[in-house]
XYZ file of C-alpha atoms in Angstrom:
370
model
C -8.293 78.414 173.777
C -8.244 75.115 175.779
C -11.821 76.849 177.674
C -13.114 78.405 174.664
C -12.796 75.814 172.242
C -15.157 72.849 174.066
C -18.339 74.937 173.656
C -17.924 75.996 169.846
C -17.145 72.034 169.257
C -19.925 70.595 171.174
C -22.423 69.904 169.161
C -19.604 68.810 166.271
C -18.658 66.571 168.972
C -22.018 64.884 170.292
C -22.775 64.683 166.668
C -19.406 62.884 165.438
C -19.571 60.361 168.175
C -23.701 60.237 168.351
C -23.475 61.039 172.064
C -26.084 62.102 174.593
C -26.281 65.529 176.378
C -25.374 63.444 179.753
C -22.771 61.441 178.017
C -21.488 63.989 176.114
C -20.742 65.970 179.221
C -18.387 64.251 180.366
C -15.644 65.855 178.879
C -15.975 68.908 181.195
C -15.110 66.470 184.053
C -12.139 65.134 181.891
C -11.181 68.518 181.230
C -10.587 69.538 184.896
C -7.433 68.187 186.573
C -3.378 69.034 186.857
C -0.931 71.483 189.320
C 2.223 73.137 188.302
C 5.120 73.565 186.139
C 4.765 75.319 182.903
C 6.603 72.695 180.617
C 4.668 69.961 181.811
C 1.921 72.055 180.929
C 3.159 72.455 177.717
C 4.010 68.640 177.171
C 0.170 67.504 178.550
C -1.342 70.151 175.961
C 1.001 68.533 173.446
C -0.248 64.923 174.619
C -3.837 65.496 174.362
C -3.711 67.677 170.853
C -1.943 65.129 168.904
C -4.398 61.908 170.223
C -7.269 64.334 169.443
C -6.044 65.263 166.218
C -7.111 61.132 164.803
C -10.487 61.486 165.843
C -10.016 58.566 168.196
C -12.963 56.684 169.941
C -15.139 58.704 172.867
C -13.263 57.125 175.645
C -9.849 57.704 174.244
C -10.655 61.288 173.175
C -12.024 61.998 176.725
C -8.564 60.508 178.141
C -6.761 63.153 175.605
C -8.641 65.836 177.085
C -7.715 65.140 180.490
C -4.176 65.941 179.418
C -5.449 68.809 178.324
C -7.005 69.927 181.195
C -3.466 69.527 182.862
C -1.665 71.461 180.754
C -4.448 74.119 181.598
C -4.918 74.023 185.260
C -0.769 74.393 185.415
C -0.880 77.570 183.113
C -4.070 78.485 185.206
C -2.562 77.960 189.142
C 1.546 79.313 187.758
C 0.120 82.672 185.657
C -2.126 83.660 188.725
C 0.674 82.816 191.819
C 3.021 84.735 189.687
C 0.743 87.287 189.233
C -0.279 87.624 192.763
C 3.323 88.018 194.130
C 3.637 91.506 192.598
C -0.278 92.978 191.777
C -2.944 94.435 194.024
C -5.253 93.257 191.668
C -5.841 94.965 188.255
C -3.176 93.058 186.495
C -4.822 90.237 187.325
C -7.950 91.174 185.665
C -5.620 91.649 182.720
C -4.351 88.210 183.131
C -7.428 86.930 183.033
C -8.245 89.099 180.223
C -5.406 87.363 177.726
C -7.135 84.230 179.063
C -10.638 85.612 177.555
C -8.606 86.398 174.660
C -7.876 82.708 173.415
C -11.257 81.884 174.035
C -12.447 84.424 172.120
C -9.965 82.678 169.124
C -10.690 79.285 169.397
C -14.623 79.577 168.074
C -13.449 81.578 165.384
C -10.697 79.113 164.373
C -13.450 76.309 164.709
C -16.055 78.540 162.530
C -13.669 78.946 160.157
C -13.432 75.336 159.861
C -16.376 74.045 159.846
C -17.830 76.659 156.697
C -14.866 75.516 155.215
C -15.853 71.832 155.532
C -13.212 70.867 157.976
C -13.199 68.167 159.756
C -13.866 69.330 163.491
C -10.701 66.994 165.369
C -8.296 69.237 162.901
C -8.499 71.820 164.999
C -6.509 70.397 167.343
C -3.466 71.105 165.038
C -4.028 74.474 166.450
C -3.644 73.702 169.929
C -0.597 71.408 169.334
C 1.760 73.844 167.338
C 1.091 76.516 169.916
C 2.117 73.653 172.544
C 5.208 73.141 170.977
C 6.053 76.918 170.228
C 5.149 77.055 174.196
C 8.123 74.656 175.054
C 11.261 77.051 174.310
C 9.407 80.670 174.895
C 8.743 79.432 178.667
C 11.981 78.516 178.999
C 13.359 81.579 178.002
C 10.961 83.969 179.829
C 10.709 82.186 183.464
C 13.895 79.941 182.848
C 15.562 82.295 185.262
C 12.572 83.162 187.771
C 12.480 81.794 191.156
C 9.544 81.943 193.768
C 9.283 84.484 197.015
C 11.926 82.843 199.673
C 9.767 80.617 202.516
C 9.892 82.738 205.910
C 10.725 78.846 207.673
C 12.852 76.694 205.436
C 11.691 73.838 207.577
C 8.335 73.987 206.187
C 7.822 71.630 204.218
C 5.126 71.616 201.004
C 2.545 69.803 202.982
C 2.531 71.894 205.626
C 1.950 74.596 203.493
C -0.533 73.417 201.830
C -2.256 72.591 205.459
C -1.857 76.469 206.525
C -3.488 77.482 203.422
C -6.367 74.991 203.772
C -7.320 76.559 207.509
C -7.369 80.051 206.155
C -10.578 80.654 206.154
C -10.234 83.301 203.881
C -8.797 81.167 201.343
C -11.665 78.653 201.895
C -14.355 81.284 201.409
C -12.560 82.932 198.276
C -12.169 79.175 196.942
C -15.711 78.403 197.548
C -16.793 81.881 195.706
C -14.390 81.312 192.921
C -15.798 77.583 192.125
C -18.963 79.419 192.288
C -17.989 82.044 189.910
C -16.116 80.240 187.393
C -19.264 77.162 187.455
C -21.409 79.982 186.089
C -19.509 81.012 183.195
C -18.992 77.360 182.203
C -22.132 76.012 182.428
C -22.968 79.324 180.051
C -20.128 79.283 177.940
C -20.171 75.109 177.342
C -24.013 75.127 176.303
C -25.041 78.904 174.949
C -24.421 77.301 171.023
C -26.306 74.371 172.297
C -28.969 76.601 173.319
C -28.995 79.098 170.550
C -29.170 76.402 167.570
C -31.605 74.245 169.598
C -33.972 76.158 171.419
C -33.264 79.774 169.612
C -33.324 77.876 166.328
C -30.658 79.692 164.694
C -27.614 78.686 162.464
C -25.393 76.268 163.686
C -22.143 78.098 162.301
C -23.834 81.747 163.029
C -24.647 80.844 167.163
C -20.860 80.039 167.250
C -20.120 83.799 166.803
C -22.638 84.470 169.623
C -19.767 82.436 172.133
C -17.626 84.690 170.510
C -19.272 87.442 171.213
C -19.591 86.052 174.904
C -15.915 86.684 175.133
C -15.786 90.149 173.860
C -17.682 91.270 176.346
C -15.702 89.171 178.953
C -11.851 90.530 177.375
C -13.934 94.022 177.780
C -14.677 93.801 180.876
C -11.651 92.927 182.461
C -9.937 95.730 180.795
C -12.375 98.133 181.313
C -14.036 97.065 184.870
C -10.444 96.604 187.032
C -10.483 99.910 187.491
C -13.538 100.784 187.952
C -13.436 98.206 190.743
C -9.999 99.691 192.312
C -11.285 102.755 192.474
C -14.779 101.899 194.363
C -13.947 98.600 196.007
C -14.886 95.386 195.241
C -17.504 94.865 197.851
C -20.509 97.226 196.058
C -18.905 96.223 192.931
C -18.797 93.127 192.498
C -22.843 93.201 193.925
C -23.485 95.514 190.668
C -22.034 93.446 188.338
C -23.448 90.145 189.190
C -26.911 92.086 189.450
C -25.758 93.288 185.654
C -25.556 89.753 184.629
C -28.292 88.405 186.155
C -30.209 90.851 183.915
C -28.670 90.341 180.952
C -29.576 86.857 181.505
C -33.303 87.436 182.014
C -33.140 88.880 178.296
C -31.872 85.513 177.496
C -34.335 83.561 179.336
C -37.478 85.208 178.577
C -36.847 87.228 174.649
C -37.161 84.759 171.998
C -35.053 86.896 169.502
C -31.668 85.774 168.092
C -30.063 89.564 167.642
C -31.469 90.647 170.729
C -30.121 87.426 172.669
C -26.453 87.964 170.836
C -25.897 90.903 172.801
C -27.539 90.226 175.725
C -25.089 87.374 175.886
C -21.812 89.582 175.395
C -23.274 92.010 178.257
C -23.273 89.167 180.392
C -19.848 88.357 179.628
C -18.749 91.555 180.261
C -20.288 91.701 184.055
C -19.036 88.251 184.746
C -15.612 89.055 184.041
C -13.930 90.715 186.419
C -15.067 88.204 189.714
C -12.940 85.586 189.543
C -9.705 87.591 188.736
C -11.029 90.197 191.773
C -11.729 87.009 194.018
C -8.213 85.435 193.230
C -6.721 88.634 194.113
C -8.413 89.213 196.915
C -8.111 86.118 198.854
C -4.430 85.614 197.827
C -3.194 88.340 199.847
C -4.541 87.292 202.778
C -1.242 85.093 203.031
C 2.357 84.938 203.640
C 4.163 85.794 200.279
C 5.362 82.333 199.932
C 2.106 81.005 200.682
C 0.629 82.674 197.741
C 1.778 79.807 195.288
C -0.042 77.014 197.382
C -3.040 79.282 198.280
C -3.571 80.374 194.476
C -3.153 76.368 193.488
C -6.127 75.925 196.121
C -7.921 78.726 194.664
C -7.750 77.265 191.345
C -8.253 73.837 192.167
C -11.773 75.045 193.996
C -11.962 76.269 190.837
C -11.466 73.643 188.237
C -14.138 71.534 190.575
C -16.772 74.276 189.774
C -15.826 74.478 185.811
C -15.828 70.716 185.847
C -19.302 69.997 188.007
C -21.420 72.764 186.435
C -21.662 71.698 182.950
C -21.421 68.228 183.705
C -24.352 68.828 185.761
C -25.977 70.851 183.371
C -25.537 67.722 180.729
C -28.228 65.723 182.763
C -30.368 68.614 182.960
C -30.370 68.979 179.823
C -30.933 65.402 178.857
C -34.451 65.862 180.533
C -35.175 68.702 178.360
C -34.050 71.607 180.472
C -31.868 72.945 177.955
C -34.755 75.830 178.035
C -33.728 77.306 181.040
C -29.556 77.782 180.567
C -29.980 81.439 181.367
C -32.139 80.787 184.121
C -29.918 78.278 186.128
C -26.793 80.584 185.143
C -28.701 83.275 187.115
C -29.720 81.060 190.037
C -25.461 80.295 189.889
C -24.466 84.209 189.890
C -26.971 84.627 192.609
C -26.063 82.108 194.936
C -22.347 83.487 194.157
C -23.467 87.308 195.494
C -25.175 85.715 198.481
C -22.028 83.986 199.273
C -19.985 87.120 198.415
C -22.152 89.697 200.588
C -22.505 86.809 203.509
C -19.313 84.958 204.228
C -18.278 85.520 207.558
C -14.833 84.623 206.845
C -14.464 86.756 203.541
C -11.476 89.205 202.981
C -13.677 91.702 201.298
C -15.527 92.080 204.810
C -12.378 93.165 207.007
C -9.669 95.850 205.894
C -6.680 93.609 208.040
C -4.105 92.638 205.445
C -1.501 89.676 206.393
C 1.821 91.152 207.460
C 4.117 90.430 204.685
C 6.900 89.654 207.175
C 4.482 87.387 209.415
C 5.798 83.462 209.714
C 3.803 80.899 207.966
C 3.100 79.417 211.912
C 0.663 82.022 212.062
C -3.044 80.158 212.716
C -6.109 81.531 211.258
C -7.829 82.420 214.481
C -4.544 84.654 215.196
C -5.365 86.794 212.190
C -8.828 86.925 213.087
C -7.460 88.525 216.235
C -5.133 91.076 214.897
């Protein structure tokens, strides 16, 4: 909802605090930070919703949304290591998929408002009683949980973190996945922007086209893991990116608002199964109790992407380039399948899995060999 939300409210936003498009995206970069445990995630979430919730002044609002984002990248980096411990990959498409979920609800929650004539920082009432309902359910469902044993209790965190960072297959799958997930943001954050501005059409209306974005992303996810099981994720990720790419051409170049609506929800459902499949992928090219660090990598690689693209984009876009969203989200997907079918490095490319049982001294160039 955290994701989903920032694109139905942007141009609420800009307007309420007369901002720029290169000012106003700043709050993707304020958006992106954090790492681990899930009651501090809670607590940042509940931080950032209740300074929101006054309608403070830019910089102080852009401050509450860094709390936010910290809340997020912990749910973001704990969900997918947990996940990862015990799935081979289509669970975490369905992960990902309860993630396309809440932002699928948050533009219709901010819809809702806005016919209704409410102001656009009450939203974040939403946001804040989840938070707090968060506090006691996590406790009760992973209260008890504890992490994969390390194979060398005399490693300590930073060396960890150090083995991950020379896997090269954790580097590639953290350059794809900034890749991947800086494509659907710089879509996601500006597609209202783009259908009210340049398509013309109803402020409130466009909003439903985000939601309809996500649709087709939950969709996909459920629908797509298996699909990619079943044929390997090599040729399939290749189809679905070429899928996108498109569905984004329809954007691009057909100046109708109906035909554009679904065009976008295609797109959403191609894009949604990489990142999850990339995750996946790359995580089990580790120790089991290196799967926590590499996944907080992953995700970090990540949040830098999500963060970068529509800030980017926010310049752009001040120079009148708004125009050409779809095409610079296609020039993203496609320098994501060039680095997906050409990475020397990538997991996808060799069948060797990590021995399970295999100590976290193990050096990259060792697995290469084996």
């Amino acid at each position: 909802m955290s994701d989903g939300s920032l694109g139905a409210q942007l141009d609420s936003i800009q307007s309420h605090y007369d901002l720029t498009f290169s000012v106003v995206s700043l709050i993707f970069l304020a958006n992106a930070a954090g790492i681990r445990t899930l009651i501090l995630a809670s607590i940042s979430n509940i931080i950032g919703s209740a300074i929101i919730v006054s309608a403070p002044p830019f910089p102080v609002f852009v401050i509450a949304l860094f709390f936010i984002g910290i809340g997020a990248c912990i749910y973001d980096a704990s969900f997918a290591a947990y996940t990862a411990h015990f799935d081979e990959g289509p669970a975490m498409s369905l992960l990902f998929a309860a993630f396309g979920f809440g932002a699928l609800i948050a533009p219709l929650v901010v819809v809702a408002m806005l016919e209704n004539d409410v102001p656009w920082n009450m939203y974040y009432y939403v946001p804040l009683g989840i938070s707090i309902l968060n506090v006691p359910l996590l406790w009760i469902i992973f209260g008890s949980y504890s992490s994969p044993k390390v194979e060398n209790t005399q490693t300590t965190a930073l060396k960890s973190f150090t083995l991950v960072i020379r896997n090269h297959n954790v580097v590639a799958g953290g350059i794809l996945t900034a890749l991947s997930m800086a494509s659907g943001e710089i879509f996601t954050s500006w597609l209202v922007s783009f259908m009210t501005d340049i398509r013309h059409g109803n402020d409130a209306a466009m909003r439903y086209v985000l939601s309809g974005y996500w649709v087709g992303l939950i969709l996909g996810r459920l629908l797509l893991a298996y699909a990619t099981s079943r044929f390997g994720p090599g040729i399939s990720l290749t189809i679905y990116g070429t899928f996108a790419i498109g569905f984004l051409a329809v954007l691009q170049f057909v100046d109708n608002v109906p035909a554009n609506a679904v065009a976008a929800s295609l797109t959403g459902f191609f894009q949604a199964p990489t990142t999850p499949m990339i995750i996946s992928l790359s995580s089990k090219w580790v120790p089991p109790s290196l799967i926590g660090p590499a996944i907080s990598v992953l995700t970090a690689f990540g949040l830098v992407g999500s963060a970068l693209g529509p800030l980017c984009i926010g310049f752009v876009n001040s120079a009148g380039g708004l125009r050409y969203l779809p095409g610079i989200t296609m020039g993203a997907i496609t320098i994501t399948l060039g680095v997906w079918l050409l990475a020397p490095y990538a997991p996808w490319r060799r069948r060797i899995m990590v021995d399970p049982n295999q100590t976290l001294e193990m050096r990259p160039s060792e697995l290469s060999q084996r």
